[in-house]
Short mmCIF file of N, CA and C in Angstrom, two decimals:
data_model
loop_
_atom_site.label_atom_id
_atom_site.label_comp_id
_atom_site.label_asym_id
_atom_site.label_seq_id
_atom_site.Cartn_x
_atom_site.Cartn_y
_atom_site.Cartn_z
N UNK A 1 146.51 110.03 -131.44
CA UNK A 1 146.47 110.47 -132.82
C UNK A 1 147.75 111.25 -133.15
N UNK A 2 148.33 111.13 -134.18
CA UNK A 2 149.52 111.79 -134.74
C UNK A 2 149.24 113.36 -134.56
N UNK A 3 150.18 113.89 -133.95
CA UNK A 3 150.06 115.50 -134.03
C UNK A 3 150.10 116.14 -135.44
N UNK A 4 150.71 115.45 -136.32
CA UNK A 4 150.60 116.19 -137.68
C UNK A 4 149.08 116.28 -138.23
N UNK A 5 148.11 115.48 -137.55
CA UNK A 5 146.97 115.37 -138.06
C UNK A 5 145.81 116.31 -137.28
N UNK A 6 146.41 117.21 -136.30
CA UNK A 6 145.68 118.07 -135.60
C UNK A 6 145.95 119.52 -136.00
N UNK A 7 144.83 120.32 -136.39
CA UNK A 7 144.88 121.74 -136.84
C UNK A 7 144.11 122.67 -135.92
N UNK A 8 144.68 123.74 -135.68
CA UNK A 8 144.03 124.64 -135.13
C UNK A 8 143.63 125.75 -136.00
N UNK A 9 142.25 126.02 -136.15
CA UNK A 9 141.77 127.03 -137.07
C UNK A 9 141.10 128.30 -136.20
N UNK A 10 141.59 129.44 -136.43
CA UNK A 10 141.04 130.68 -135.66
C UNK A 10 140.13 131.33 -136.75
N UNK A 11 139.09 131.59 -136.40
CA UNK A 11 138.04 132.21 -137.34
C UNK A 11 137.72 133.71 -136.70
N UNK A 12 137.82 134.77 -137.46
CA UNK A 12 137.76 136.22 -137.00
C UNK A 12 137.00 136.92 -138.21
N UNK A 13 136.51 138.02 -137.90
CA UNK A 13 135.86 138.91 -138.68
C UNK A 13 135.04 139.88 -137.86
N UNK A 14 134.49 140.81 -138.50
CA UNK A 14 133.54 141.82 -137.91
C UNK A 14 132.33 141.35 -137.23
N UNK A 15 131.75 141.86 -136.40
CA UNK A 15 130.36 141.38 -135.90
C UNK A 15 129.41 141.24 -136.90
N UNK A 16 128.79 140.18 -136.92
CA UNK A 16 127.61 139.84 -137.76
C UNK A 16 128.27 139.52 -139.00
N UNK A 17 129.48 139.07 -139.35
CA UNK A 17 130.15 138.69 -140.49
C UNK A 17 129.56 137.27 -140.91
N UNK A 18 129.01 136.62 -140.00
CA UNK A 18 128.64 135.16 -140.56
C UNK A 18 129.53 134.09 -140.03
N UNK A 19 130.54 134.30 -139.16
CA UNK A 19 131.39 133.46 -138.58
C UNK A 19 130.80 132.16 -138.04
N UNK A 20 130.01 132.54 -137.13
CA UNK A 20 129.36 131.20 -136.32
C UNK A 20 128.49 130.48 -137.34
N UNK A 21 127.88 131.01 -138.15
CA UNK A 21 126.97 130.16 -139.20
C UNK A 21 127.91 129.47 -140.28
N UNK A 22 129.07 129.91 -140.57
CA UNK A 22 129.82 129.40 -141.39
C UNK A 22 130.31 127.93 -140.73
N UNK A 23 130.96 128.05 -139.60
CA UNK A 23 131.32 126.66 -139.20
C UNK A 23 130.38 125.84 -138.64
N UNK A 24 129.27 126.41 -138.19
CA UNK A 24 128.02 125.55 -137.63
C UNK A 24 127.49 125.00 -138.78
N UNK A 25 127.24 125.61 -140.06
CA UNK A 25 126.59 125.09 -141.18
C UNK A 25 127.30 123.76 -141.65
N UNK A 26 128.70 123.94 -141.61
CA UNK A 26 129.63 122.90 -141.98
C UNK A 26 129.70 121.59 -141.07
N UNK A 27 130.05 121.89 -139.86
CA UNK A 27 130.44 120.93 -138.83
C UNK A 27 129.22 120.43 -138.15
N UNK A 28 128.03 121.27 -137.99
CA UNK A 28 127.03 120.66 -137.21
C UNK A 28 125.76 120.66 -137.91
N UNK A 29 125.81 121.15 -139.31
CA UNK A 29 124.72 120.97 -140.23
C UNK A 29 123.54 121.78 -139.82
N UNK A 30 123.84 123.02 -139.16
CA UNK A 30 122.55 123.56 -138.60
C UNK A 30 122.85 125.10 -138.79
N UNK A 31 121.95 125.86 -138.79
CA UNK A 31 121.74 127.55 -139.06
C UNK A 31 121.43 127.90 -137.50
N UNK A 32 122.08 128.40 -136.72
CA UNK A 32 121.91 128.85 -135.37
C UNK A 32 121.29 130.26 -135.48
N UNK A 33 120.45 130.38 -134.36
CA UNK A 33 119.85 131.84 -134.37
C UNK A 33 121.02 132.91 -134.08
N UNK A 34 120.86 134.23 -134.53
CA UNK A 34 121.94 135.11 -134.35
C UNK A 34 122.08 135.47 -132.88
N UNK A 35 123.12 135.26 -132.28
CA UNK A 35 123.51 135.76 -130.96
C UNK A 35 124.90 136.07 -131.04
N UNK A 36 125.34 137.42 -130.64
CA UNK A 36 126.62 137.67 -130.83
C UNK A 36 127.60 136.75 -129.93
N UNK A 37 128.57 136.48 -130.72
CA UNK A 37 129.54 135.32 -129.89
C UNK A 37 130.85 136.10 -129.34
N UNK A 38 131.02 135.92 -128.00
CA UNK A 38 132.25 136.51 -127.65
C UNK A 38 133.33 135.56 -127.74
N UNK A 39 133.19 134.34 -127.48
CA UNK A 39 134.34 133.40 -127.69
C UNK A 39 133.47 131.95 -127.91
N UNK A 40 134.08 131.10 -128.64
CA UNK A 40 133.46 129.87 -129.00
C UNK A 40 134.70 129.09 -129.28
N UNK A 41 134.47 127.67 -128.96
CA UNK A 41 135.62 126.74 -129.33
C UNK A 41 134.84 125.45 -129.68
N UNK A 42 135.34 124.81 -130.77
CA UNK A 42 134.63 123.56 -131.36
C UNK A 42 135.57 122.54 -131.79
N UNK A 43 135.55 121.40 -131.28
CA UNK A 43 136.50 120.43 -131.94
C UNK A 43 135.79 119.40 -132.47
N UNK A 44 136.36 118.82 -133.67
CA UNK A 44 135.85 117.57 -134.32
C UNK A 44 136.93 116.91 -135.12
N UNK A 45 136.52 116.04 -136.00
CA UNK A 45 137.55 115.42 -136.88
C UNK A 45 136.88 115.39 -138.31
N UNK A 46 137.73 115.43 -139.16
CA UNK A 46 137.17 115.36 -140.60
C UNK A 46 138.04 114.33 -141.29
N UNK A 47 137.64 113.88 -142.44
CA UNK A 47 138.50 113.01 -143.35
C UNK A 47 138.94 113.96 -144.47
N UNK A 48 140.36 113.86 -144.60
CA UNK A 48 140.89 114.59 -145.80
C UNK A 48 141.79 113.78 -146.40
N UNK A 49 141.68 113.40 -147.73
CA UNK A 49 142.33 112.53 -148.46
C UNK A 49 142.72 111.31 -147.78
N UNK A 50 141.55 110.73 -147.12
CA UNK A 50 141.66 109.44 -146.49
C UNK A 50 142.28 109.53 -145.21
N UNK A 51 142.69 110.88 -144.70
CA UNK A 51 143.42 111.03 -143.52
C UNK A 51 142.66 111.43 -142.51
N UNK A 52 142.44 111.19 -141.13
CA UNK A 52 141.59 111.78 -140.24
C UNK A 52 142.34 112.98 -139.72
N UNK A 53 141.62 114.03 -139.67
CA UNK A 53 142.31 115.30 -139.21
C UNK A 53 141.42 116.01 -138.00
N UNK A 54 142.00 116.05 -136.74
CA UNK A 54 141.22 116.79 -135.62
C UNK A 54 141.40 118.12 -135.87
N UNK A 55 140.21 118.70 -135.79
CA UNK A 55 139.95 120.23 -135.87
C UNK A 55 139.78 120.80 -134.52
N UNK A 56 140.59 121.78 -134.09
CA UNK A 56 140.10 122.73 -133.03
C UNK A 56 139.94 123.98 -133.71
N UNK A 57 138.56 124.45 -133.66
CA UNK A 57 138.15 125.85 -134.25
C UNK A 57 137.95 126.83 -132.79
N UNK A 58 138.56 127.94 -133.19
CA UNK A 58 138.37 129.02 -132.17
C UNK A 58 137.72 130.33 -132.79
N UNK A 59 136.86 130.63 -132.27
CA UNK A 59 136.19 131.91 -132.74
C UNK A 59 135.94 132.92 -131.63
N UNK A 60 136.31 134.16 -132.05
CA UNK A 60 136.31 135.30 -131.07
C UNK A 60 135.55 136.50 -131.69
N UNK A 61 134.90 137.29 -130.79
CA UNK A 61 134.09 138.48 -131.14
C UNK A 61 135.08 139.43 -131.90
N UNK A 62 134.47 139.85 -133.04
CA UNK A 62 135.29 140.94 -133.96
C UNK A 62 135.22 142.23 -133.26
N UNK A 63 134.72 142.67 -132.41
CA UNK A 63 134.71 144.06 -131.92
C UNK A 63 136.15 144.51 -131.48
N UNK A 64 136.46 145.69 -131.93
CA UNK A 64 137.89 146.15 -131.67
C UNK A 64 138.24 146.10 -130.25
N UNK A 65 137.23 146.23 -129.26
CA UNK A 65 137.61 146.20 -127.71
C UNK A 65 138.01 144.78 -127.48
N UNK A 66 137.94 143.76 -128.24
CA UNK A 66 138.19 142.44 -127.91
C UNK A 66 139.84 142.09 -128.51
N UNK A 67 140.38 143.11 -129.20
CA UNK A 67 141.72 142.77 -129.95
C UNK A 67 142.68 142.25 -128.94
N UNK A 68 142.82 142.66 -127.67
CA UNK A 68 143.78 142.06 -126.76
C UNK A 68 143.47 140.70 -126.33
N UNK A 69 142.17 140.44 -126.17
CA UNK A 69 141.64 139.19 -125.84
C UNK A 69 141.93 138.16 -127.16
N UNK A 70 141.88 138.57 -128.20
CA UNK A 70 142.08 137.70 -129.41
C UNK A 70 143.52 137.34 -129.50
N UNK A 71 144.48 138.18 -129.00
CA UNK A 71 145.82 137.82 -129.02
C UNK A 71 146.23 136.40 -128.37
N UNK A 72 145.25 135.99 -127.45
CA UNK A 72 145.50 134.80 -126.57
C UNK A 72 145.21 133.52 -127.32
N UNK A 73 144.19 133.67 -128.39
CA UNK A 73 143.88 132.69 -129.11
C UNK A 73 144.74 132.32 -130.28
N UNK A 74 145.60 133.51 -130.79
CA UNK A 74 146.37 133.27 -132.08
C UNK A 74 147.55 132.27 -131.98
N UNK A 75 148.15 132.19 -130.78
CA UNK A 75 149.35 131.31 -130.78
C UNK A 75 148.93 129.89 -131.12
N UNK A 76 149.77 129.19 -131.92
CA UNK A 76 149.41 127.83 -132.43
C UNK A 76 148.38 127.63 -133.57
N UNK A 77 147.94 128.79 -133.98
CA UNK A 77 146.98 128.81 -135.12
C UNK A 77 147.69 128.11 -136.33
N UNK A 78 147.00 127.35 -137.01
CA UNK A 78 147.64 126.78 -138.35
C UNK A 78 146.98 127.48 -139.56
N UNK A 79 145.71 128.01 -139.58
CA UNK A 79 145.08 128.80 -140.48
C UNK A 79 144.04 129.72 -139.83
N UNK A 80 144.08 130.81 -140.51
CA UNK A 80 143.11 131.81 -140.05
C UNK A 80 141.96 132.06 -141.10
N UNK A 81 140.77 131.91 -140.73
CA UNK A 81 139.72 132.23 -141.58
C UNK A 81 139.04 133.71 -141.32
N UNK A 82 139.04 134.66 -142.05
CA UNK A 82 138.72 136.04 -141.92
C UNK A 82 137.47 136.11 -142.82
N UNK A 83 136.36 136.35 -142.05
CA UNK A 83 135.01 136.33 -142.90
C UNK A 83 134.76 137.91 -142.99
N UNK A 84 134.17 138.22 -144.23
CA UNK A 84 133.83 139.39 -144.80
C UNK A 84 132.37 139.31 -145.22
N UNK A 85 131.59 139.87 -144.54
CA UNK A 85 129.99 139.69 -145.12
C UNK A 85 129.94 140.77 -146.32
N UNK A 86 129.20 140.01 -147.43
CA UNK A 86 129.03 140.61 -148.76
C UNK A 86 128.10 141.72 -148.52
N UNK A 87 127.13 141.71 -147.67
CA UNK A 87 126.26 142.72 -147.33
C UNK A 87 126.73 143.85 -146.68
N UNK A 88 127.96 143.89 -146.36
CA UNK A 88 128.71 145.02 -145.65
C UNK A 88 129.85 145.36 -146.28
N UNK A 89 129.75 146.16 -147.54
CA UNK A 89 130.77 146.53 -148.25
C UNK A 89 131.65 147.62 -147.62
N UNK A 90 131.09 148.26 -146.41
CA UNK A 90 131.88 149.25 -145.92
C UNK A 90 132.99 148.56 -145.15
N UNK A 91 133.09 147.21 -144.79
CA UNK A 91 134.04 146.60 -144.29
C UNK A 91 135.21 146.67 -145.18
N UNK A 92 134.99 146.59 -146.39
CA UNK A 92 136.27 146.64 -147.20
C UNK A 92 136.69 147.90 -147.72
N UNK A 93 135.57 148.88 -148.18
CA UNK A 93 136.03 150.03 -148.81
C UNK A 93 135.25 151.17 -148.01
N UNK A 94 135.97 152.13 -147.60
CA UNK A 94 135.30 153.24 -146.67
C UNK A 94 136.09 154.59 -147.31
N UNK A 95 135.42 155.59 -147.99
CA UNK A 95 136.06 156.38 -148.38
C UNK A 95 137.20 156.31 -149.18
N UNK A 96 137.47 155.43 -149.87
CA UNK A 96 138.73 155.06 -150.65
C UNK A 96 139.62 154.29 -149.92
N UNK A 97 139.39 154.13 -148.59
CA UNK A 97 140.38 153.34 -147.62
C UNK A 97 139.81 151.97 -147.61
N UNK A 98 140.65 151.14 -147.04
CA UNK A 98 139.91 149.90 -146.49
C UNK A 98 139.49 150.18 -145.22
N UNK A 99 138.18 149.69 -144.79
CA UNK A 99 137.54 149.94 -143.49
C UNK A 99 138.20 148.86 -142.50
N UNK A 100 137.43 148.14 -141.98
CA UNK A 100 137.81 147.28 -140.86
C UNK A 100 138.83 146.22 -141.52
N UNK A 101 138.83 145.93 -142.75
CA UNK A 101 139.72 145.13 -143.31
C UNK A 101 141.14 145.53 -143.06
N UNK A 102 141.43 147.02 -142.93
CA UNK A 102 143.04 147.41 -142.61
C UNK A 102 143.12 146.92 -141.33
N UNK A 103 142.19 147.04 -140.22
CA UNK A 103 142.40 146.77 -138.88
C UNK A 103 142.75 145.20 -138.80
N UNK A 104 142.09 144.39 -139.45
CA UNK A 104 142.30 142.95 -139.53
C UNK A 104 143.58 142.68 -140.19
N UNK A 105 144.07 143.39 -141.16
CA UNK A 105 145.31 143.18 -141.83
C UNK A 105 146.47 143.52 -140.81
N UNK A 106 146.24 144.54 -139.96
CA UNK A 106 147.29 144.84 -139.16
C UNK A 106 147.37 143.76 -137.89
N UNK A 107 146.25 143.42 -137.61
CA UNK A 107 146.10 142.47 -136.40
C UNK A 107 146.67 141.02 -136.78
N UNK A 108 146.24 140.71 -137.93
CA UNK A 108 146.94 139.35 -138.30
C UNK A 108 148.36 139.43 -138.62
N UNK A 109 148.85 140.65 -139.38
CA UNK A 109 150.27 140.78 -139.59
C UNK A 109 151.13 140.64 -138.13
N UNK A 110 150.61 141.37 -137.15
CA UNK A 110 151.20 141.27 -135.92
C UNK A 110 151.19 140.09 -135.18
N UNK A 111 150.05 139.32 -135.26
CA UNK A 111 149.93 137.94 -134.49
C UNK A 111 149.82 136.59 -135.28
N UNK A 112 149.91 136.88 -136.41
CA UNK A 112 149.90 135.33 -137.32
C UNK A 112 150.81 135.27 -138.46
N UNK A 113 152.08 135.79 -138.12
CA UNK A 113 152.98 135.95 -139.33
C UNK A 113 153.22 134.45 -139.88
N UNK A 114 153.24 134.36 -141.27
CA UNK A 114 153.49 133.16 -141.97
C UNK A 114 152.29 132.25 -142.00
N UNK A 115 151.14 132.58 -141.30
CA UNK A 115 150.07 131.58 -141.24
C UNK A 115 149.02 131.93 -142.52
N UNK A 116 148.66 130.76 -143.22
CA UNK A 116 147.77 131.14 -144.23
C UNK A 116 146.44 131.69 -143.79
N UNK A 117 145.94 132.65 -144.63
CA UNK A 117 144.59 133.20 -144.36
C UNK A 117 143.54 132.92 -145.51
N UNK A 118 142.48 132.47 -145.19
CA UNK A 118 141.49 132.32 -145.98
C UNK A 118 140.35 133.48 -145.73
N UNK A 119 140.38 134.31 -146.85
CA UNK A 119 139.49 135.38 -146.77
C UNK A 119 138.11 135.07 -147.26
N UNK A 120 137.07 134.87 -146.63
CA UNK A 120 135.81 134.20 -147.07
C UNK A 120 134.88 135.44 -147.06
N UNK A 121 134.11 135.51 -148.35
CA UNK A 121 132.96 136.42 -148.51
C UNK A 121 131.76 135.54 -148.08
N UNK A 122 131.24 135.98 -146.91
CA UNK A 122 130.18 135.16 -146.26
C UNK A 122 128.95 135.80 -146.92
N UNK A 123 127.63 135.10 -146.87
CA UNK A 123 126.29 135.59 -146.95
C UNK A 123 126.25 135.87 -148.66
N UNK A 124 127.03 135.07 -149.45
CA UNK A 124 126.79 135.48 -150.85
C UNK A 124 125.44 135.20 -151.45
N UNK A 125 124.62 134.59 -150.78
CA UNK A 125 123.12 134.48 -151.11
C UNK A 125 122.41 136.00 -151.12
N UNK A 126 123.10 136.77 -150.46
CA UNK A 126 122.56 138.09 -150.23
C UNK A 126 122.80 139.14 -151.21
N UNK A 127 123.69 138.69 -152.24
CA UNK A 127 123.94 139.51 -153.31
C UNK A 127 122.84 139.97 -154.31
N UNK A 128 121.94 139.15 -154.31
CA UNK A 128 120.67 139.51 -155.12
C UNK A 128 119.46 139.77 -154.43
N UNK A 129 119.43 139.80 -152.87
CA UNK A 129 118.47 139.98 -152.19
C UNK A 129 117.92 141.44 -152.36
N UNK A 130 116.65 141.52 -152.67
CA UNK A 130 116.00 142.79 -152.86
C UNK A 130 116.13 143.69 -151.59
N UNK A 131 115.86 143.12 -150.39
CA UNK A 131 115.95 143.90 -149.26
C UNK A 131 117.35 144.62 -149.08
N UNK A 132 118.44 143.84 -149.21
CA UNK A 132 119.82 144.14 -149.08
C UNK A 132 120.07 145.25 -150.22
N UNK A 133 119.71 144.83 -151.20
CA UNK A 133 120.00 145.81 -152.39
C UNK A 133 119.36 147.27 -152.24
N UNK A 134 118.11 147.22 -151.72
CA UNK A 134 117.45 148.60 -151.38
C UNK A 134 118.22 149.13 -150.14
N UNK A 135 118.55 148.52 -149.03
CA UNK A 135 119.17 149.10 -147.95
C UNK A 135 120.46 149.56 -148.41
N UNK A 136 121.31 148.85 -149.15
CA UNK A 136 122.55 149.34 -149.68
C UNK A 136 122.58 150.48 -150.72
N UNK A 137 121.52 150.32 -151.40
CA UNK A 137 121.17 151.48 -152.37
C UNK A 137 120.98 152.73 -151.93
N UNK A 138 120.36 152.74 -150.72
CA UNK A 138 119.83 154.07 -150.09
C UNK A 138 121.31 154.97 -149.72
N UNK A 139 122.40 154.23 -149.65
CA UNK A 139 123.65 154.88 -149.25
C UNK A 139 124.50 154.59 -150.61
N UNK A 140 124.15 154.44 -151.73
CA UNK A 140 124.84 154.47 -152.90
C UNK A 140 125.94 153.32 -152.89
N UNK A 141 125.49 152.17 -152.06
CA UNK A 141 126.40 150.86 -152.06
C UNK A 141 125.79 149.66 -152.62
N UNK A 142 126.82 148.71 -153.06
CA UNK A 142 126.30 147.57 -153.71
C UNK A 142 127.06 146.48 -152.85
N UNK A 143 126.38 145.23 -152.73
CA UNK A 143 126.94 144.10 -152.14
C UNK A 143 128.47 143.81 -152.68
N UNK A 144 129.34 143.24 -151.96
CA UNK A 144 130.68 143.00 -152.42
C UNK A 144 130.64 141.85 -153.43
N UNK A 145 131.39 142.07 -154.50
CA UNK A 145 131.42 140.95 -155.50
C UNK A 145 132.60 140.07 -155.08
N UNK A 146 132.76 138.81 -155.83
CA UNK A 146 133.71 137.95 -155.51
C UNK A 146 135.09 138.67 -155.88
N UNK A 147 135.17 139.57 -156.94
CA UNK A 147 136.53 140.05 -157.21
C UNK A 147 136.89 141.12 -156.13
N UNK A 148 135.84 141.64 -155.38
CA UNK A 148 136.25 142.36 -154.33
C UNK A 148 137.08 141.82 -153.16
N UNK A 149 136.39 140.37 -152.92
CA UNK A 149 137.10 139.51 -151.99
C UNK A 149 138.49 139.19 -152.48
N UNK A 150 138.66 138.87 -153.64
CA UNK A 150 140.00 138.48 -154.17
C UNK A 150 141.03 139.85 -154.06
N UNK A 151 140.43 140.99 -154.25
CA UNK A 151 141.22 142.40 -154.08
C UNK A 151 141.63 142.45 -152.65
N UNK A 152 140.75 142.00 -151.66
CA UNK A 152 140.88 142.17 -150.21
C UNK A 152 142.25 141.17 -149.75
N UNK A 153 142.70 140.27 -150.62
CA UNK A 153 143.85 139.42 -150.20
C UNK A 153 145.08 139.96 -150.36
N UNK A 154 145.15 141.02 -151.33
CA UNK A 154 146.12 141.91 -151.37
C UNK A 154 146.83 142.52 -150.33
N UNK A 155 145.92 142.82 -149.28
CA UNK A 155 146.44 143.21 -148.02
C UNK A 155 147.10 142.26 -147.27
N UNK A 156 147.25 141.07 -147.56
CA UNK A 156 147.78 140.10 -146.72
C UNK A 156 148.88 139.08 -147.59
N UNK A 157 149.59 138.63 -146.82
CA UNK A 157 150.85 137.53 -147.47
C UNK A 157 149.89 136.14 -147.12
N UNK A 158 150.18 135.20 -147.97
CA UNK A 158 149.66 133.93 -147.80
C UNK A 158 147.89 133.85 -147.70
N UNK A 159 147.38 134.80 -148.58
CA UNK A 159 145.92 134.62 -148.51
C UNK A 159 145.21 134.28 -149.72
N UNK A 160 144.24 133.60 -149.57
CA UNK A 160 143.43 132.95 -150.65
C UNK A 160 141.88 133.73 -150.33
N UNK A 161 141.15 133.71 -151.40
CA UNK A 161 139.86 134.30 -151.41
C UNK A 161 138.75 133.28 -151.76
N UNK A 162 137.85 133.14 -150.97
CA UNK A 162 136.57 132.17 -151.50
C UNK A 162 135.29 133.00 -151.00
N UNK A 163 134.29 132.32 -151.66
CA UNK A 163 133.00 132.98 -150.99
C UNK A 163 131.84 131.93 -150.69
N UNK A 164 130.95 132.03 -149.95
CA UNK A 164 130.04 131.05 -149.53
C UNK A 164 128.63 131.54 -149.12
N UNK A 165 127.86 130.58 -148.99
CA UNK A 165 126.43 131.04 -148.42
C UNK A 165 126.32 130.00 -147.35
N UNK A 166 126.06 130.25 -146.13
CA UNK A 166 125.86 129.30 -144.94
C UNK A 166 124.34 128.91 -145.09
N UNK A 167 123.44 129.67 -145.71
CA UNK A 167 122.03 129.39 -145.85
C UNK A 167 121.95 128.26 -146.99
N UNK A 168 122.51 128.61 -148.19
CA UNK A 168 122.29 127.45 -149.23
C UNK A 168 123.34 126.47 -149.21
N UNK A 169 124.38 126.66 -148.34
CA UNK A 169 125.68 126.01 -148.23
C UNK A 169 126.62 125.84 -149.40
N UNK A 170 126.14 126.71 -150.52
CA UNK A 170 127.04 126.84 -151.62
C UNK A 170 128.49 127.37 -151.34
N UNK A 171 129.30 126.78 -151.55
CA UNK A 171 130.89 127.15 -151.35
C UNK A 171 131.25 126.56 -149.94
N UNK A 172 130.36 126.44 -148.89
CA UNK A 172 130.92 126.08 -147.68
C UNK A 172 131.95 124.85 -147.57
N UNK A 173 131.72 123.97 -148.07
CA UNK A 173 132.58 122.71 -148.23
C UNK A 173 133.85 123.08 -148.86
N UNK A 174 133.90 123.79 -149.82
CA UNK A 174 135.16 124.36 -150.51
C UNK A 174 136.11 125.17 -149.46
N UNK A 175 135.29 126.01 -148.68
CA UNK A 175 136.04 126.70 -147.63
C UNK A 175 136.86 125.85 -146.77
N UNK A 176 136.17 124.66 -146.23
CA UNK A 176 136.81 123.85 -145.12
C UNK A 176 137.85 123.04 -145.90
N UNK A 177 137.55 122.56 -146.96
CA UNK A 177 138.68 121.74 -147.68
C UNK A 177 139.75 122.57 -147.93
N UNK A 178 139.59 123.85 -148.33
CA UNK A 178 140.84 124.61 -148.62
C UNK A 178 141.63 124.98 -147.28
N UNK A 179 140.84 125.10 -146.05
CA UNK A 179 141.36 125.43 -144.76
C UNK A 179 142.26 124.17 -144.29
N UNK A 180 141.61 123.06 -144.42
CA UNK A 180 142.39 121.85 -144.02
C UNK A 180 143.65 121.60 -144.97
N UNK A 181 143.44 121.78 -146.15
CA UNK A 181 144.54 121.74 -147.17
C UNK A 181 145.78 122.60 -146.82
N UNK A 182 145.32 123.81 -146.60
CA UNK A 182 146.43 124.86 -146.30
C UNK A 182 147.00 124.67 -144.90
N UNK A 183 146.16 124.19 -143.98
CA UNK A 183 146.57 124.04 -142.68
C UNK A 183 147.70 122.84 -142.62
N UNK A 184 147.27 121.78 -143.30
CA UNK A 184 148.31 120.72 -143.33
C UNK A 184 149.68 120.91 -144.02
N UNK A 185 149.32 121.74 -145.09
CA UNK A 185 150.53 122.19 -145.94
C UNK A 185 151.48 123.11 -145.08
N UNK A 186 150.84 123.85 -144.35
CA UNK A 186 151.58 124.93 -143.47
C UNK A 186 152.31 124.27 -142.25
N UNK A 187 151.54 122.96 -141.81
CA UNK A 187 152.26 122.36 -140.64
C UNK A 187 153.58 121.57 -141.21
N UNK A 188 153.33 121.03 -142.47
CA UNK A 188 154.53 120.20 -143.00
C UNK A 188 155.62 121.14 -143.32
N UNK A 189 155.39 122.47 -143.90
CA UNK A 189 156.27 123.27 -144.17
C UNK A 189 157.09 123.77 -143.17
N UNK A 190 156.47 124.02 -141.96
CA UNK A 190 156.96 124.61 -140.69
C UNK A 190 157.68 123.54 -139.61
N UNK A 191 157.80 122.17 -140.26
CA UNK A 191 158.37 121.18 -139.23
C UNK A 191 159.70 121.47 -139.05
#
């Protein structure tokens, strides 16, 4: 297969941000039980504009203690997917600061210069969930809105914002279409 048709996608985000559910709902059409992922790799091919594209997807645990290990998977990445769970608004805004988003911003700037980043608001089906609304309301918080995800892109160069639900699959296909498009464009630009 022509090397231009191969993409390396790295998916990162906080623990329980929906990383595994996102890619497994798209590529494997399933919803896995929650088990914290330390590292996962999945390869498949997809058709994009009539062209076969081989995708190697790398997922690494989002815990801060794994930052050094994540540095090993970043080289050769064509696109980064950064997952932000809409039911975890503290990941974006914490006391007027950016919570873990600030950490991801620094890590990706250090390790993925010039790489397109797709910031994905995951779990969008939970925006109206009464249990989530009650839990967040107890701390005077609300689920992240799509405009919050868009605002998060300002912390990065080369970033776009999308949101999706791995449960209903709403927006999941759009995420991976954008990822493949950006990845192929990035490879062509960097030839």
